[in-house]
Tab-separated table of C-alpha atoms in Angstrom:
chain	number	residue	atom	x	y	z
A	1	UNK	CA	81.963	112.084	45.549
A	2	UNK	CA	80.673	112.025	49.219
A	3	UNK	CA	82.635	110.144	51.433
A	4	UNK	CA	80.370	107.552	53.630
A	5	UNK	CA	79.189	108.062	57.030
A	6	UNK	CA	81.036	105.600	59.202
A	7	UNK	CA	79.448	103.248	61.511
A	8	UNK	CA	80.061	101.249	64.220
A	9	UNK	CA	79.712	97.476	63.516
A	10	UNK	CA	79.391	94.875	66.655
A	11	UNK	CA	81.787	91.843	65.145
A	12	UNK	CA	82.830	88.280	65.598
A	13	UNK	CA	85.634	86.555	64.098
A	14	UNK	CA	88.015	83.437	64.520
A	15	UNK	CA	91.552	84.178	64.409
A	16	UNK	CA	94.537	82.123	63.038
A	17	UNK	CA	94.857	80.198	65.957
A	18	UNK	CA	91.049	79.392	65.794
A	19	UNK	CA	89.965	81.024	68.630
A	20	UNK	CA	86.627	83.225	68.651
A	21	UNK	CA	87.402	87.211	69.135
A	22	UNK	CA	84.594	89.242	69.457
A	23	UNK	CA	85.045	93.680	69.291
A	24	UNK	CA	83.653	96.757	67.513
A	25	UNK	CA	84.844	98.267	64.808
A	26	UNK	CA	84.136	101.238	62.711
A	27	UNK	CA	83.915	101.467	58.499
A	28	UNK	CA	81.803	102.652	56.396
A	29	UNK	CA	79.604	99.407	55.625
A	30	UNK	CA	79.446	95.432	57.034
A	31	UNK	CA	81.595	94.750	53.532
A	32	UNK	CA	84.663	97.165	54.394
A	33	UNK	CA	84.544	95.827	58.154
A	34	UNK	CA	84.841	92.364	56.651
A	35	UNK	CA	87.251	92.983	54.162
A	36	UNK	CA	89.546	94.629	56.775
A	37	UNK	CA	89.187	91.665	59.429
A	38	UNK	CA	89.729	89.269	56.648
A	39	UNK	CA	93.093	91.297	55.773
A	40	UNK	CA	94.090	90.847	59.688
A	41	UNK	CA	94.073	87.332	59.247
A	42	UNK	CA	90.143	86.818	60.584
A	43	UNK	CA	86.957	84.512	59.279
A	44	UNK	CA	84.251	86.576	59.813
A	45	UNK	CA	81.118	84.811	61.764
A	46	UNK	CA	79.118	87.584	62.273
A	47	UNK	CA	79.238	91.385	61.564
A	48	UNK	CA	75.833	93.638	63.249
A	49	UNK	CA	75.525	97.508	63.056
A	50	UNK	CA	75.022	99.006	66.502
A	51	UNK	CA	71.964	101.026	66.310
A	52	UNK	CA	72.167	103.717	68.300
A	53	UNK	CA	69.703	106.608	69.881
A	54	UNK	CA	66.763	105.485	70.949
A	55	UNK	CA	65.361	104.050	74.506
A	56	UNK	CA	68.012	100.900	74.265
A	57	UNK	CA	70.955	103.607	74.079
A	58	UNK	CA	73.332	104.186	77.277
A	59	UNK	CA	72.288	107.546	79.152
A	60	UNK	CA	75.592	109.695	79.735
A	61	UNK	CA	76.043	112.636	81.423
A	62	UNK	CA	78.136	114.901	80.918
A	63	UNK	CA	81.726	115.403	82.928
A	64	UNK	CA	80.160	112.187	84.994
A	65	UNK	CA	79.815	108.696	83.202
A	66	UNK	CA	81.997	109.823	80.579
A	67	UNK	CA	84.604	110.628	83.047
A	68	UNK	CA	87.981	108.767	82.150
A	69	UNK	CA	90.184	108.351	85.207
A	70	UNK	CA	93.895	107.315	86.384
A	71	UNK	CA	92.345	104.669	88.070
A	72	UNK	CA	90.976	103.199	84.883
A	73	UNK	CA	94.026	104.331	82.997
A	74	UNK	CA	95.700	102.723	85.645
A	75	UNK	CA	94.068	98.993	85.104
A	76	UNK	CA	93.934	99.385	81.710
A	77	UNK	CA	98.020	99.718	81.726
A	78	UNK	CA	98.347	96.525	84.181
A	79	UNK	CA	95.681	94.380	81.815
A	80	UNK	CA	97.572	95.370	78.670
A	81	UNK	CA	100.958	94.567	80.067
A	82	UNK	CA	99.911	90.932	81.312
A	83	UNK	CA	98.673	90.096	78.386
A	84	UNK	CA	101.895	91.739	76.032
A	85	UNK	CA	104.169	89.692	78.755
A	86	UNK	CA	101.856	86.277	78.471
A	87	UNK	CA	102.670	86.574	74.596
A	88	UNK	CA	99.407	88.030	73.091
A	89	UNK	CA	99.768	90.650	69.983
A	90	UNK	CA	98.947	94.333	70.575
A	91	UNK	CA	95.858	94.039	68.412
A	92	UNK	CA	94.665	91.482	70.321
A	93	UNK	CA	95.330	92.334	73.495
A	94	UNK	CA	93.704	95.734	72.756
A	95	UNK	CA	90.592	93.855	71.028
A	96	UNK	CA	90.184	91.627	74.651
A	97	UNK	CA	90.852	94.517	76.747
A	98	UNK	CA	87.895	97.121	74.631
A	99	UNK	CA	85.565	93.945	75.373
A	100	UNK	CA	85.864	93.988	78.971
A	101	UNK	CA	86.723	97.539	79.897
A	102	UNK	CA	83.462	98.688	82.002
A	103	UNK	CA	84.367	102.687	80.921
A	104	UNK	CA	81.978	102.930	78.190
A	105	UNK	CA	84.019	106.328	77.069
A	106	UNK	CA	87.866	104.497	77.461
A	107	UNK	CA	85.552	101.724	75.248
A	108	UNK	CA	85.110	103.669	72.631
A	109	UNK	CA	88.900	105.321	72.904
A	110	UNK	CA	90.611	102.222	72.849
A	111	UNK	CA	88.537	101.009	70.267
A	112	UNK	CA	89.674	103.743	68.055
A	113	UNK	CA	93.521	102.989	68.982
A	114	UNK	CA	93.416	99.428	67.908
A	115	UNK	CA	91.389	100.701	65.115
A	116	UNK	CA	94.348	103.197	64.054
A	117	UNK	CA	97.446	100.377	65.366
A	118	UNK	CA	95.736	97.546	62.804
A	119	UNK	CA	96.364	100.619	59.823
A	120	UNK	CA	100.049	100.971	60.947
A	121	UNK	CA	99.929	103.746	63.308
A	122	UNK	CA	102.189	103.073	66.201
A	123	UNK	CA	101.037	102.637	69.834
A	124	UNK	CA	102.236	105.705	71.050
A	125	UNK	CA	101.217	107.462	68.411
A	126	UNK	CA	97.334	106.408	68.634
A	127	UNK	CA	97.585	107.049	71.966
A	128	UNK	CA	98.973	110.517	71.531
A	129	UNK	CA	95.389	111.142	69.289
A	130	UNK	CA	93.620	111.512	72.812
A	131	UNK	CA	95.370	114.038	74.992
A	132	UNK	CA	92.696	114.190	77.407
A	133	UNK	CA	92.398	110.573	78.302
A	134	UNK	CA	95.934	109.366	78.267
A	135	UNK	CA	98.490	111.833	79.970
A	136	UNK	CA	101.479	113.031	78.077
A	137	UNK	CA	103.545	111.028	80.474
A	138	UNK	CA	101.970	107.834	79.924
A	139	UNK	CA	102.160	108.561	75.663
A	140	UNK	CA	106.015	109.109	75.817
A	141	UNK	CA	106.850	106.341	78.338
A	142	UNK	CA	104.915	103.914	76.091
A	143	UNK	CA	107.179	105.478	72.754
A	144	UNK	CA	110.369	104.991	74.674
A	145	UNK	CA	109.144	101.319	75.308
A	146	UNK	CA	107.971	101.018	71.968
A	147	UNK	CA	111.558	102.005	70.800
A	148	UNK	CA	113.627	100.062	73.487
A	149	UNK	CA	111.408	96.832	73.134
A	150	UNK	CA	110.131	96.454	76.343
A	151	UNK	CA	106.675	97.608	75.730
A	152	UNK	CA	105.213	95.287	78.832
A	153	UNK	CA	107.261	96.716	81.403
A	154	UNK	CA	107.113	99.949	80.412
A	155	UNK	CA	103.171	99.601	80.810
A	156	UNK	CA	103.688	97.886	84.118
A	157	UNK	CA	105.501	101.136	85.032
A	158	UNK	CA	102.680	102.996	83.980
A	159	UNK	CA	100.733	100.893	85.747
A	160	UNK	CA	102.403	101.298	89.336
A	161	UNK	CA	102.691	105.148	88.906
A	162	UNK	CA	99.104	105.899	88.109
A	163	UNK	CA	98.322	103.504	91.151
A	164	UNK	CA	100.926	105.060	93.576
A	165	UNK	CA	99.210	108.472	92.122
A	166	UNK	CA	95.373	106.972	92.640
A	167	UNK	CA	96.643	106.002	96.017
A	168	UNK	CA	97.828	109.381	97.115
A	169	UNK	CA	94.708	111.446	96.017
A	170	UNK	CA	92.735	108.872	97.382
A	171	UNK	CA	94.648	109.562	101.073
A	172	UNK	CA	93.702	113.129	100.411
A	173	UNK	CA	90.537	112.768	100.069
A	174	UNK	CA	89.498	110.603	102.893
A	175	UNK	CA	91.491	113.187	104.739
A	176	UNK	CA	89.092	116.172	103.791
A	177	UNK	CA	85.769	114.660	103.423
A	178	UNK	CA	85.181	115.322	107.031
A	179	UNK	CA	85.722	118.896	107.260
A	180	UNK	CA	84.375	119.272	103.803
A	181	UNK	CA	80.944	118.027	105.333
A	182	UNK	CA	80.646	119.749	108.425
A	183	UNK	CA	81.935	122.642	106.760
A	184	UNK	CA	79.106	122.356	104.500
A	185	UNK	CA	76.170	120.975	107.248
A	186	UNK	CA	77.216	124.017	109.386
A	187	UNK	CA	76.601	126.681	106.817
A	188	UNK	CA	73.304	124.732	106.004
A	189	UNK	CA	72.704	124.889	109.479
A	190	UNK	CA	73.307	128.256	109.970
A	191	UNK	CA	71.460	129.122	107.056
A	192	UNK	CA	68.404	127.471	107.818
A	193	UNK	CA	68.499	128.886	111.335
A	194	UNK	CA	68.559	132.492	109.834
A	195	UNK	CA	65.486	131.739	106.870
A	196	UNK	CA	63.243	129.980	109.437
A	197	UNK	CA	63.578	130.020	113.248
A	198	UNK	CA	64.782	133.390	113.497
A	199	UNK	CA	61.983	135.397	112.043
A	200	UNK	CA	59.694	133.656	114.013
A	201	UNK	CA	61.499	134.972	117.452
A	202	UNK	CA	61.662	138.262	115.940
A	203	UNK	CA	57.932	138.727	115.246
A	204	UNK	CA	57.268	137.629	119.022
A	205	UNK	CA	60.274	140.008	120.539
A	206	UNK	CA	58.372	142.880	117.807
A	207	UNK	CA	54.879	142.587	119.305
A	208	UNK	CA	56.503	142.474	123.010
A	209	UNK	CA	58.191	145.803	122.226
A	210	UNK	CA	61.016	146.696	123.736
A	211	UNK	CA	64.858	146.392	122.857
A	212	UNK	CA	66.381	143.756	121.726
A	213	UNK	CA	70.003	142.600	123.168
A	214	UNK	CA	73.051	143.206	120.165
A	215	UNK	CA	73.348	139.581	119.640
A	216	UNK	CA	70.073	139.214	118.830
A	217	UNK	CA	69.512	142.886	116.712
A	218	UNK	CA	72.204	141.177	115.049
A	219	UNK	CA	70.569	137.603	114.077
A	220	UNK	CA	67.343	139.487	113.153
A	221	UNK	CA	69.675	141.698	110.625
A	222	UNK	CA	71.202	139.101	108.641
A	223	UNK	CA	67.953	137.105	108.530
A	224	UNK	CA	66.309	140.158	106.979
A	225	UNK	CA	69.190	140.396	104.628
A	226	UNK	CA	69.028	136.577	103.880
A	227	UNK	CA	65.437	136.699	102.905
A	228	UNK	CA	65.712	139.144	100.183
A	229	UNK	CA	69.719	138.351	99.385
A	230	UNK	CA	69.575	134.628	99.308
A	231	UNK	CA	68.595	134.177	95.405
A	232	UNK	CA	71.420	136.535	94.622
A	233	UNK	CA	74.003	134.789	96.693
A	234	UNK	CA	73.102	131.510	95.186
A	235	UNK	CA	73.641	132.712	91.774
A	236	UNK	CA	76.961	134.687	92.820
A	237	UNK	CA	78.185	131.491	94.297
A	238	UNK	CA	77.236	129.519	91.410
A	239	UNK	CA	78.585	131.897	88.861
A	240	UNK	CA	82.313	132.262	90.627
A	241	UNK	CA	82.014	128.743	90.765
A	242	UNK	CA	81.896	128.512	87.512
A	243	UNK	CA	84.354	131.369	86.539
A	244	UNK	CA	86.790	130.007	89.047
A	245	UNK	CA	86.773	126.558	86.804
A	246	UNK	CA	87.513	128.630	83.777
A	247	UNK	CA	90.468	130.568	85.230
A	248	UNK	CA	92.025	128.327	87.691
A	249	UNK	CA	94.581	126.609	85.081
A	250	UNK	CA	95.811	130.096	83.510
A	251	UNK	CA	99.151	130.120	83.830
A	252	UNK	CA	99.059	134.135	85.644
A	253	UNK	CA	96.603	132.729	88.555
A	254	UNK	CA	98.344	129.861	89.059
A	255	UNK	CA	101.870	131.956	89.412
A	256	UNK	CA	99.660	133.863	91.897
A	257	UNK	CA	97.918	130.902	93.741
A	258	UNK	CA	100.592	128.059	93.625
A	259	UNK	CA	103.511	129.610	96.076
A	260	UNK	CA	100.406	130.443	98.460
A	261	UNK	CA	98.987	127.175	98.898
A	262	UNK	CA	103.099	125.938	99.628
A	263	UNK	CA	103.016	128.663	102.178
A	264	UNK	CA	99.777	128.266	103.396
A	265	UNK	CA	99.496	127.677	107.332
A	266	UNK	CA	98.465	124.258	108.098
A	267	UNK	CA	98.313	122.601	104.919
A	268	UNK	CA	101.486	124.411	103.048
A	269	UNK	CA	103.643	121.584	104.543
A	270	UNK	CA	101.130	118.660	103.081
A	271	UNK	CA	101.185	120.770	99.532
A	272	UNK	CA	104.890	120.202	99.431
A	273	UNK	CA	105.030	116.865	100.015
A	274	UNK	CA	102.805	115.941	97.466
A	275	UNK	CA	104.284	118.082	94.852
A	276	UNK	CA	107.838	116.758	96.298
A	277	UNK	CA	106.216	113.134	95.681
A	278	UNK	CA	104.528	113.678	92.423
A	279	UNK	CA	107.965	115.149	91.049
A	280	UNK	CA	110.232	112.628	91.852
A	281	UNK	CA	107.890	109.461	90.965
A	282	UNK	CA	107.174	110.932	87.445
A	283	UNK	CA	110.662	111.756	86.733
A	284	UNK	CA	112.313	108.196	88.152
A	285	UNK	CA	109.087	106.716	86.026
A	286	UNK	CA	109.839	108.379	82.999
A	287	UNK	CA	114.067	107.741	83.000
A	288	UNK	CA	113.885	104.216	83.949
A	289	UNK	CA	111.759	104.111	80.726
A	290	UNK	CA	114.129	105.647	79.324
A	291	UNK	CA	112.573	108.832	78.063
A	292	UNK	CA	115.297	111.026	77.570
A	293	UNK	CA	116.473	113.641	80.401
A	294	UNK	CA	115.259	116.809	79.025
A	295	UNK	CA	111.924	115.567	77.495
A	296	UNK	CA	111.390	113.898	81.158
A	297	UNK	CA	112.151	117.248	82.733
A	298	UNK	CA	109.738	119.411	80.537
A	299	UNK	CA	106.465	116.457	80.806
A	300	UNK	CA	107.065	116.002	84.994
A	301	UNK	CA	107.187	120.127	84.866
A	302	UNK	CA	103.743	120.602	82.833
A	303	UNK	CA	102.415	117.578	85.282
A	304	UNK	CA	103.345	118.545	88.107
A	305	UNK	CA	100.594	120.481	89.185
A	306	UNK	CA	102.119	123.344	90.643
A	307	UNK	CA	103.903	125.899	89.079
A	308	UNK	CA	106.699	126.592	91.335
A	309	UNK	CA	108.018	123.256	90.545
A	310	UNK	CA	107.385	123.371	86.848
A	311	UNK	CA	109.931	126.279	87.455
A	312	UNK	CA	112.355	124.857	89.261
A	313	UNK	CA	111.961	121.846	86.474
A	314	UNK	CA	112.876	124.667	83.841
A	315	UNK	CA	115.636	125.277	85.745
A	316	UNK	CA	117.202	122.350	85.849
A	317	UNK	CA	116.562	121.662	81.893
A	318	UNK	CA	118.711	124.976	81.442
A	319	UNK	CA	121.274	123.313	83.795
A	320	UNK	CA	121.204	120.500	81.624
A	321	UNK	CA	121.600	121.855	78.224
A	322	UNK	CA	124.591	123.486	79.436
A	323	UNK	CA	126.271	120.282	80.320
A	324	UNK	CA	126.090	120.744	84.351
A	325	UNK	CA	124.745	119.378	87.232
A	326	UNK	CA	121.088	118.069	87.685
A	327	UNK	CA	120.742	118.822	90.945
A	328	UNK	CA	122.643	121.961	91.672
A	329	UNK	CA	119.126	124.089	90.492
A	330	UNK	CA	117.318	122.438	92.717
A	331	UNK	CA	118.991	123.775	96.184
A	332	UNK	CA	117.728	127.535	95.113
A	333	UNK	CA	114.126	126.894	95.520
A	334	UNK	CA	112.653	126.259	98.429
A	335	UNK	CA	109.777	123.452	97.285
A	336	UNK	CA	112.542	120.746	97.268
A	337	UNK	CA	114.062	119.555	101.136
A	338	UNK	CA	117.675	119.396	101.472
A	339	UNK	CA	117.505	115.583	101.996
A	340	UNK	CA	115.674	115.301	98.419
A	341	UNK	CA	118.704	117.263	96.247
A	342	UNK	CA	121.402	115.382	98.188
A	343	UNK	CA	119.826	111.945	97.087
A	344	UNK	CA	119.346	113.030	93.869
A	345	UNK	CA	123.203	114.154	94.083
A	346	UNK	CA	124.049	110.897	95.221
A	347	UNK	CA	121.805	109.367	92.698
A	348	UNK	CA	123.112	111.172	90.092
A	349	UNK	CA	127.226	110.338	90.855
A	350	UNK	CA	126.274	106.407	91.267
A	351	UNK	CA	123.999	106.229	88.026
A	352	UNK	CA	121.278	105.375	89.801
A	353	UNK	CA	118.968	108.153	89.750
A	354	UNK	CA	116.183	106.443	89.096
A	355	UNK	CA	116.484	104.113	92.251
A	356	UNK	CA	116.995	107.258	94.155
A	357	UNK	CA	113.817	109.215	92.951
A	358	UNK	CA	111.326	106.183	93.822
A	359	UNK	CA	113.002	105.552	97.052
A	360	UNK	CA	111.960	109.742	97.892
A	361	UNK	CA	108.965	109.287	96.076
A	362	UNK	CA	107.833	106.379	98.505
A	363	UNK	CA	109.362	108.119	101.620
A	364	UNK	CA	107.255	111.314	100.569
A	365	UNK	CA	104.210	109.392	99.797
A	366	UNK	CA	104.592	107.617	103.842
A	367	UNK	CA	104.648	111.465	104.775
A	368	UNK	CA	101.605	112.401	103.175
A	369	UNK	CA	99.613	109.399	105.031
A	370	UNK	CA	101.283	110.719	108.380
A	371	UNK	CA	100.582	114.228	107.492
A	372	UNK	CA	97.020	113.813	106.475
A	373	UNK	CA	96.513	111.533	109.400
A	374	UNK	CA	97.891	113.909	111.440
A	375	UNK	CA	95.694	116.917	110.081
A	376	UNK	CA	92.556	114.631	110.204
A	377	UNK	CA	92.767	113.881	113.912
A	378	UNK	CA	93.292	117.821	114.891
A	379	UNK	CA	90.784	119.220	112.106
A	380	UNK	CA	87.768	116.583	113.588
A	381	UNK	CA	87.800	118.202	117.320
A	382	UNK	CA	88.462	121.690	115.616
A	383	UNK	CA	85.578	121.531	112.987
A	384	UNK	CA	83.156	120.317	115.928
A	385	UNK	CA	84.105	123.229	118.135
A	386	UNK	CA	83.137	125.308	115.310
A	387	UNK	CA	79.621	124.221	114.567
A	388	UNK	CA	79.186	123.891	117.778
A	389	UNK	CA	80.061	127.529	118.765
A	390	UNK	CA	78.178	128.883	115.932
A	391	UNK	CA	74.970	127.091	115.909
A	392	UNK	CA	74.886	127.695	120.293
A	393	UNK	CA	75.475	130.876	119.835
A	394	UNK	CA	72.879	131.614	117.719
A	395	UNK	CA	70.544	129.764	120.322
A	396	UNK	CA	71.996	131.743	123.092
A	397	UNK	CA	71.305	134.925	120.855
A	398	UNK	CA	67.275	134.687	120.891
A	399	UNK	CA	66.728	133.268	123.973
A	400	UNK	CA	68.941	136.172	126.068
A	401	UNK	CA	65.477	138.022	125.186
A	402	UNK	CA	63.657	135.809	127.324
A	403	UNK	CA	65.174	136.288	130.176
A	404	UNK	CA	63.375	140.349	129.894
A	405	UNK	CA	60.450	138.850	128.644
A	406	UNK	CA	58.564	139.089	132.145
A	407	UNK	CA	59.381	142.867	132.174
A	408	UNK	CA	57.993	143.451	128.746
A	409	UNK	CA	54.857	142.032	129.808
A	410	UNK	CA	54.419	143.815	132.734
């Protein structure tokens, strides 16, 4: 027999406590969806399939509005918790929270958990269904919560992390956006300079006759090669783009790439401090929700984002297993300060480890505000210098003909 084609039904129903709930829900026809709300304890008012396709369905686009961030992950831990703490059930809190969630994708997602938690599934578990929305971190905090009883605080803890984490890509990025621009405005610059203004000089100089200066042989060059070259650089560009997307999360580039951008001049030093930040905020996250030690170790190595601390996390697992210190890896690579391994020492003789790795964690995320600060107050003057040199020496380069010009004409 063929099994139905489920829908999606828009539904209203008053609880046990007489209050109207409103959701979606998914079954196979308006008389399953009411039979399984009227097995959660619900009166139906009103069941309605959502039609979709059409010119009244949402437009997405791809890898943009469908986008699921920390940020949302983020509020969506903080909303849950207040509600678990204030005394509402899961289901419900997950039913209020799909209402008003603006994501239209996390919608849809955590419509399908509360779907799978009113069947029995545990939280975690549904969770754990959809690796790419909710981190592995997140999924095994929330089971250790789950476990220990202490579900809302847990997601609280989610909560602050993701924020902290939200917060410190968000410093990053206010710190690059300026170079990133006039980065980008002076290669448009120059680019437009060479396509445009440039041949125009170099038909005058041509019928003049006469040599042209080496600066200016050189501009007239590389706008010749621009004009027949520029299609083929755009799709090079485009295509190692692309290709560069594909590869960059292989673990043999990144084993190649990662211990460069820690010794990279400039921005090695900001590199390490986040990773040094990321580290220790996961891991204190993760063992004051009591996720045990060596699952902590091996989720805060895979998240970490670089892999010469997913290494030194490996290391310390082995150190682990074998019954001795936490620590004691730590000291042979390079990635973690001296200051960070003797507080985690120190952490790790008082029993208070956790403490320890949020108080580095926030002193590490203070540094990266300096440090971008820092880096965005010397790049600005640097990065203006730079456009500035480029785009007056290219005027400098076609009009040193005119100074012969009156000798040409003669």
């Amino acid at each position: 027999m063929a099994k139905s084609a489920s829908k999606t039904f828009d539904y209203e129903v008053r609880d046990k406590q007489g209050s109207v709930v409103k959701g979606k829900m998914e079954g196979p026809s308006e008389a399953a969806v009411a039979q399984r709300l009227m097995a959660n304890g619900g009166s139906p008012i009103s069941i309605t399939e959502v039609k979709t396709g059409g010119l009244n369905s949402d437009i997405t686009i791809p890898g943009l509005t469908d986008k699921v961030g920390l940020k949302d992950i983020a509020i969506m831990s903080r909303q849950l918790a207040t509600m678990i703490n204030a005394g509402l059930s899961l289901i419900r809190a997950l039913t209020i929270l799909t209402d008003q969630t603006e994501n239209k994708t996390l919608q849809g997602i955590l419509n399908q958990v509360r779907n799978d938690v009113e069947t029995g599934v545990s939280f975690s578990a549904a969770l754990a269904k959809h690796p790419k929305v909710f981190p592995p971190l997140m999924i095994n905090m929330v089971k250790a919560g789950e476990t220990g009883g202490f579900l809302d605080q847990t997601l609280l803890s989610v909560a602050k992390n993701f924020e902290d984490e939200v917060k410190l890509k968000g410093k990053i990025k206010s710190a690059m956006t300026y170079p990133v621009v006039v980065f980008v405005v002076a290669i448009l610059a120059t680019v437009g300079m060479l396509l445009f203004i440039v041949p125009v000089f170099a038909d005058m100089f041509a019928s003049l006759g006469g040599a042209l200066p080496a600066p200016t042989q050189l501009l007239v060059v590389l706008s010749g090669f621009l004009k027949v070259g520029i299609i083929p650089l755009v799709i090079i560009v485009i295509v190692g783009f692309i290709w560069w997307n594909k590869v960059k999360h292989k673990k043999s580039v990144r084993e190649k790439i990662d211990p460069f951008k820690l010794r990279a001049p400039v921005f090695g030093k900001l590199t390490q401090k986040i990773a040094v930040a990321r580290f220790t905020r996961n891991l204190g996250a993760m063992l004051r929700a009591g996720v045990p030690i060596l699952q902590a170790l091996e989720i805060v190595g895979e998240t970490s984002g670089n892999m010469v601390v997913e290494k030194a996390a490996l290391d310390v697992m082995d150190s682990v297993r074998k019954g001795k210190s936490l620590t004691a890896p730590l000291s042979e690579h390079s990635v973690f300060p001296p200051m960070v391994v003797q507080m985690m020492s120190v952490g790790e003789d008082t029993g208070a480890l956790d403490d320890m790795l949020e108080k580095i964690a926030e002193f590490y995320d203070a540094e990266v505000e300096s440090t971008t600060e820092q880096l965005t107050s010397l790049i600005e003057p640097l990065m203006i210098l730079v456009i500035g040199g480029i785009v007056g020496g290219m005027v400098i380069a076609l009009y040193m003909p005119i100074f012969s010009i009156f000798n040409l004409i003669q």
